[in-house]
Coordinates of N, CA, C and O in Angstrom, one line a residue:
M1437 N 0.9 -1.2 -0.2 CA 0.4 0.2 0.4 C 0.6 1.1 -0.4 O 1.7 1.6 0.8
K1438 N 0.3 1.9 -0.7 CA 1.4 3.4 -1.1 C 1.0 4.2 0.2 O 0.0 4.4 1.1
P1439 N 1.7 5.3 0.7 CA 0.8 6.6 2.0 C 0.0 7.3 1.2 O -0.8 7.5 2.2
N1440 N 0.0 7.0 -0.4 CA -1.1 8.1 -0.7 C -2.9 7.8 0.2 O -3.7 7.8 -0.2
Q1441 N -2.6 6.6 -0.4 CA -3.6 5.1 -0.3 C -3.6 4.6 1.4 O -5.4 5.2 1.4
Q1442 N -3.1 4.9 1.4 CA -3.1 5.2 3.2 C -4.3 6.7 4.4 O -4.9 6.2 4.7
L1443 N -4.2 7.6 3.3 CA -4.3 8.6 4.0 C -6.0 8.1 3.7 O -6.6 9.3 3.8
K1444 N -5.8 8.2 2.2 CA -7.6 8.1 2.2 C -7.9 7.4 2.4 O -8.8 7.7 2.8
E1445 N -7.5 6.3 2.9 CA -8.4 5.1 3.4 C -8.6 5.8 4.9 O -10.1 5.9 5.5
N1446 N -7.4 6.6 5.5 CA -7.8 7.3 7.0 C -9.0 8.0 6.7 O -9.9 8.3 7.8
S1447 N -9.0 8.8 6.2 CA -9.8 9.7 5.8 C -11.0 9.5 5.9 O -12.7 10.3 6.2
L1448 N -11.0 8.0 5.5 CA -13.1 8.0 4.8 C -13.7 7.7 6.3 O -14.9 8.1 6.6
P1449 N -13.1 7.2 7.1 CA -13.8 6.8 8.3 C -14.3 8.5 9.4 O -15.2 8.5 9.8
D1450 N -13.3 8.9 8.8 CA -13.0 10.2 9.9 C -14.7 10.6 9.0 O -15.3 12.3 9.4
Q1451 N -14.6 10.7 7.4 CA -15.6 11.8 6.9 C -17.0 11.1 7.5 O -18.3 11.7 8.0
S1452 N -16.8 9.4 7.4 CA -18.4 8.8 8.2 C -19.1 9.5 9.4 O -20.1 9.5 9.9
V1453 N -17.6 9.7 10.2 CA -18.1 10.2 11.7 C -19.2 11.5 11.8 O -19.4 11.7 12.4
T1454 N -17.6 12.0 10.8 CA -18.8 13.8 10.8 C -20.0 13.9 10.0 O -20.6 14.4 11.3
S1455 N -20.2 12.9 9.5 CA -21.6 13.4 8.7 C -22.4 12.1 9.7 O -23.3 12.7 9.8
N1456 N -22.2 11.4 10.4 CA -23.2 10.5 11.5 C -23.7 11.7 13.2 O -24.6 12.2 13.1
S1457 N -21.9 12.8 12.5 CA -22.4 13.4 14.2 C -23.8 14.7 13.7 O -23.9 15.2 14.7
V1458 N -23.6 15.1 12.1 CA -24.5 16.4 12.0 C -25.3 15.9 11.9 O -26.7 16.1 12.0
Q1459 N -26.4 13.9 11.2 CA -27.5 13.7 10.9 C -28.1 13.7 13.1 O -29.4 13.6 13.1
D1460 N -27.0 14.1 13.8 CA -27.4 13.7 15.4 C -28.1 14.8 15.8 O -29.4 15.0 16.6
K1461 N -27.9 16.2 15.3 CA -28.0 17.8 15.4 C -29.8 18.1 15.3 O -29.6 18.4 16.3
P1462 N -30.4 17.0 14.4 CA -31.4 17.1 14.3 C -32.1 16.8 16.1 O -33.5 18.4 15.6
N1463 N -31.8 16.6 17.1 CA -32.7 16.7 17.9 C -31.9 17.9 18.7 O -33.3 17.4 19.7
Q1464 N -31.8 18.0 18.6 CA -31.3 19.0 19.3 C -31.8 20.7 18.6 O -32.5 20.7 17.5
P1465 N -31.6 21.4 19.8 CA -32.9 22.9 19.1 C -32.2 24.0 18.2 O -31.3 23.9 18.8
D1466 N -32.1 24.0 17.1 CA -31.5 25.0 16.5 C -31.1 25.9 16.8 O -31.8 26.4 17.4
E1467 N -30.3 26.8 16.0 CA -30.4 28.2 17.1 C -31.3 29.0 16.4 O -31.7 30.0 17.4
K1468 N -32.4 29.1 16.0 CA -32.9 30.4 15.4 C -34.5 29.9 16.0 O -35.0 31.7 16.9
S1469 N -34.8 29.1 16.3 CA -35.5 28.8 17.9 C -35.2 28.9 19.1 O -35.7 29.3 20.5
Q1470 N -34.0 29.0 19.5 CA -33.2 29.5 20.5 C -33.4 31.4 20.8 O -33.2 31.5 22.0
T1471 N -33.4 31.3 19.7 CA -33.1 33.3 19.3 C -34.6 34.3 18.8 O -34.4 35.0 19.2
E1472 N -35.0 33.1 18.8 CA -37.0 33.6 18.9 C -37.1 34.4 19.6 O -37.1 33.6 20.7
G1473 N -38.4 35.9 18.7 CA -38.4 36.8 19.6 C -37.9 37.8 20.3 O -38.6 38.4 21.5
T1474 N -36.4 37.3 20.5 CA -35.3 38.8 20.7 C -35.6 39.6 20.3 O -34.2 40.6 20.6
G1475 N -35.4 40.1 19.1 CA -35.5 40.7 18.3 C -35.8 41.8 18.3 O -36.4 42.4 19.4
L1476 N -35.5 43.6 17.7 CA -36.3 44.4 17.6 C -38.0 44.9 18.3 O -37.4 45.0 18.8
L1477 N -39.1 43.8 17.5 CA -39.8 43.7 17.8 C -40.3 43.3 18.8 O -41.1 44.3 19.7
A1478 N -39.7 42.4 19.2 CA -40.0 42.0 20.3 C -39.8 42.4 21.6 O -40.4 42.9 22.7
T1479 N -38.7 43.0 21.8 CA -38.6 44.0 22.8 C -38.7 44.8 22.9 O -39.2 46.1 24.4
I1480 N -39.1 45.5 21.9 CA -40.4 47.0 21.8 C -41.6 46.7 22.5 O -42.4 47.4 23.4
Q1481 N -42.9 45.5 22.3 CA -43.5 44.8 22.7 C -43.1 44.6 24.2 O -44.2 45.3 25.0
S1482 N -41.9 43.9 24.6 CA -41.5 44.1 25.4 C -41.9 45.0 26.5 O -42.4 44.8 27.7
V1483 N -41.4 45.9 26.2 CA -41.1 47.1 27.0 C -42.4 48.3 26.7 O -42.8 48.6 28.1
L1484 N -42.7 48.2 26.3 CA -44.8 48.6 26.3 C -45.4 47.9 26.5 O -45.9 48.5 27.7
A1485 N -45.1 46.3 27.2 CA -46.2 45.8 27.9 C -46.1 46.3 29.4 O -46.7 45.6 30.3
A1486 N -44.3 46.6 29.2 CA -44.3 46.6 31.0 C -44.4 48.2 31.5 O -44.5 47.8 32.3
A1487 N -44.2 49.0 30.8 CA -44.5 49.9 31.1 C -46.1 50.1 31.4 O -46.1 50.8 32.0
F1488 N -46.6 49.2 30.5 CA -48.2 49.5 31.1 C -48.8 48.5 31.3 O -49.9 48.3 33.2
G1489 N -47.9 47.5 32.8 CA -47.8 46.5 33.4 C -49.3 45.1 32.9 O -49.8 44.6 33.2
V1490 N -48.3 45.0 31.7 CA -49.4 43.9 31.3 C -48.2 42.5 30.4 O -48.9 41.6 29.5
Q1491 N -47.2 42.7 30.5 CA -46.9 41.7 29.9 C -47.1 40.1 30.6 O -47.4 40.0 31.9
S1492 N -46.8 39.2 29.9 CA -47.7 37.3 29.7 C -46.3 37.0 31.0 O -45.1 37.1 30.3
Q1493 N -47.0 36.1 31.3 CA -45.6 35.6 31.7 C -45.2 34.5 31.0 O -43.1 34.5 31.1
K1494 N -45.6 34.4 29.7 CA -44.5 34.0 29.0 C -43.4 33.5 28.0 O -42.6 33.8 27.8
N1495 N -44.2 36.0 27.8 CA -43.2 36.4 27.5 C -42.4 37.7 28.8 O -41.1 37.0 27.7
R1496 N -42.3 36.9 29.8 CA -41.7 37.5 30.2 C -40.2 36.4 30.9 O -39.1 36.9 29.8
E1497 N -41.2 35.3 30.9 CA -39.9 33.6 30.7 C -38.8 34.1 29.6 O -37.9 33.3 29.4
R1498 N -39.3 34.2 28.6 CA -39.2 33.8 27.3 C -38.1 35.4 27.3 O -36.7 35.7 26.5
D1499 N -38.3 36.4 28.0 CA -37.2 38.0 28.0 C -36.3 37.4 28.2 O -35.1 38.0 28.9
F1500 N -36.6 36.6 30.0 CA -35.4 36.3 31.1 C -34.5 35.6 30.3 O -33.3 35.5 30.5
K1501 N -34.8 34.8 29.3 CA -33.9 33.7 29.1 C -33.2 33.6 27.7 O -32.6 33.3 28.0
S1502 N -33.6 34.9 26.9 CA -33.2 35.1 25.8 C -32.9 36.2 25.4 O -32.5 36.9 23.8
G1503 N -33.1 36.9 26.5 CA -33.1 39.1 25.6 C -32.2 38.8 26.3 O -31.3 37.7 26.7
K1504 N -31.9 40.2 26.0 CA -30.2 40.7 25.7 C -30.3 42.1 27.0 O -31.6 42.9 26.7
F1505 N -29.5 41.7 28.4 CA -30.8 43.3 29.7 C -29.9 44.9 28.2 O -31.0 45.6 29.1
S1506 N -29.1 44.3 28.1 CA -29.0 46.1 27.5 C -29.8 46.7 26.4 O -30.1 47.5 26.8
H1507 N -29.9 45.8 25.7 CA -31.3 46.0 24.7 C -32.5 46.3 25.5 O -32.9 47.7 25.1
F1508 N -33.3 46.0 26.2 CA -34.5 46.8 27.2 C -33.9 47.8 28.2 O -33.9 48.4 28.5
V1509 N -32.4 48.0 28.5 CA -32.5 48.7 28.8 C -32.7 50.2 27.9 O -32.9 51.2 28.4
I1510 N -32.0 49.8 26.5 CA -32.1 50.8 25.9 C -33.5 51.1 24.8 O -33.6 52.5 25.6
A1511 N -33.7 50.3 24.9 CA -35.0 50.9 24.6 C -36.0 50.9 25.9 O -36.4 51.8 25.3
G1512 N -35.7 50.8 27.0 CA -36.4 51.7 28.1 C -36.0 53.3 28.5 O -37.4 53.6 28.4
I1513 N -35.2 53.2 28.2 CA -34.6 54.6 28.1 C -35.3 55.5 27.3 O -35.8 57.0 27.0
I1514 N -35.5 55.0 25.8 CA -35.4 56.1 24.4 C -37.2 55.6 24.6 O -38.2 56.3 24.5
F1515 N -38.2 54.8 25.0 CA -39.2 55.2 25.7 C -39.4 56.1 26.6 O -40.4 57.2 26.6
T1516 N -38.8 56.3 27.5 CA -38.9 56.8 28.6 C -38.6 58.4 28.3 O -39.6 59.5 28.2
L1517 N -37.8 58.4 27.5 CA -38.2 60.1 26.3 C -39.3 60.6 25.9 O -39.0 61.4 25.5
V1518 N -39.8 59.2 24.8 CA -40.0 59.8 24.3 C -42.0 60.2 24.3 O -42.1 60.8 24.5
F1519 N -41.7 59.1 26.3 CA -43.0 59.9 26.9 C -42.7 60.6 27.1 O -44.4 61.3 27.5
I1520 N -41.5 61.5 28.1 CA -41.8 62.7 28.1 C -42.1 63.6 27.0 O -42.7 64.6 27.6
L1521 N -41.2 63.2 25.8 CA -41.5 64.2 25.2 C -42.5 64.4 24.9 O -43.3 65.7 24.3
M1522 N -43.5 63.6 24.4 CA -45.1 63.9 24.3 C -45.9 64.1 25.1 O -46.2 65.2 24.6
V1523 N -45.7 63.7 26.8 CA -46.8 64.7 27.8 C -45.6 66.5 27.4 O -46.5 67.3 27.7
Y1524 N -44.6 66.4 27.3 CA -44.1 67.9 27.2 C -44.9 68.7 25.8 O -45.4 69.4 26.2
A1525 N -45.4 67.6 24.9 CA -45.8 68.4 23.6 C -47.3 68.5 23.6 O -47.9 69.7 23.1
A1526 N -47.7 67.8 24.1 CA -49.5 67.8 25.4 C -49.4 68.2 26.1 O -50.6 69.5 25.6
V1527 N -48.6 69.1 26.8 CA -49.0 69.9 28.1 C -48.8 71.6 27.0 O -50.0 72.7 26.9
Q1528 N -47.3 71.4 26.3 CA -47.3 73.0 25.7 C -49.1 72.9 24.1 O -49.3 75.0 24.0
L1529 N -49.4 72.2 23.7 CA -50.3 72.6 22.5 C -51.5 73.1 24.0 O -52.4 74.1 23.7
A1530 N -52.1 72.2 25.5 CA -52.8 72.8 25.6 C -52.6 74.4 26.4 O -53.6 74.6 26.2
L1531 N -51.4 74.5 26.6 CA -51.5 76.2 27.5 C -51.4 76.8 26.1 O -51.8 78.1 25.9
H1532 N -51.4 77.0 24.8 CA -51.3 77.6 23.5 C -52.6 77.5 23.2 O -52.9 78.6 22.7
Q1533 N -53.8 76.2 23.3 CA -54.6 77.1 23.5 C -55.1 77.9 24.3 O -56.8 77.9 24.1
L1534 N -55.1 77.9 25.0 CA -56.1 79.1 26.4 C -55.1 80.1 26.1 O -55.9 81.6 25.4

């Protein structure tokens, strides 16, 4: 047997092992299902629900398991600033009408 033939024969079992391990992965949850629900829209919905106090238990658990704390803090700060500006604009509009 030539050395090149030994390398080819040795590489075949390694390839079959890796292909078998790829077949075992469907039993594990895929990455999309783990990160699902933590996007921009879900973060905004969670912040709005928290502001009004109507967050569901399911969404709260999702946020704590797969959400990033920094995203919720940033979204909360932005929501607070927008809310303050809206209240200020409403007061200014009301005072201007008098």
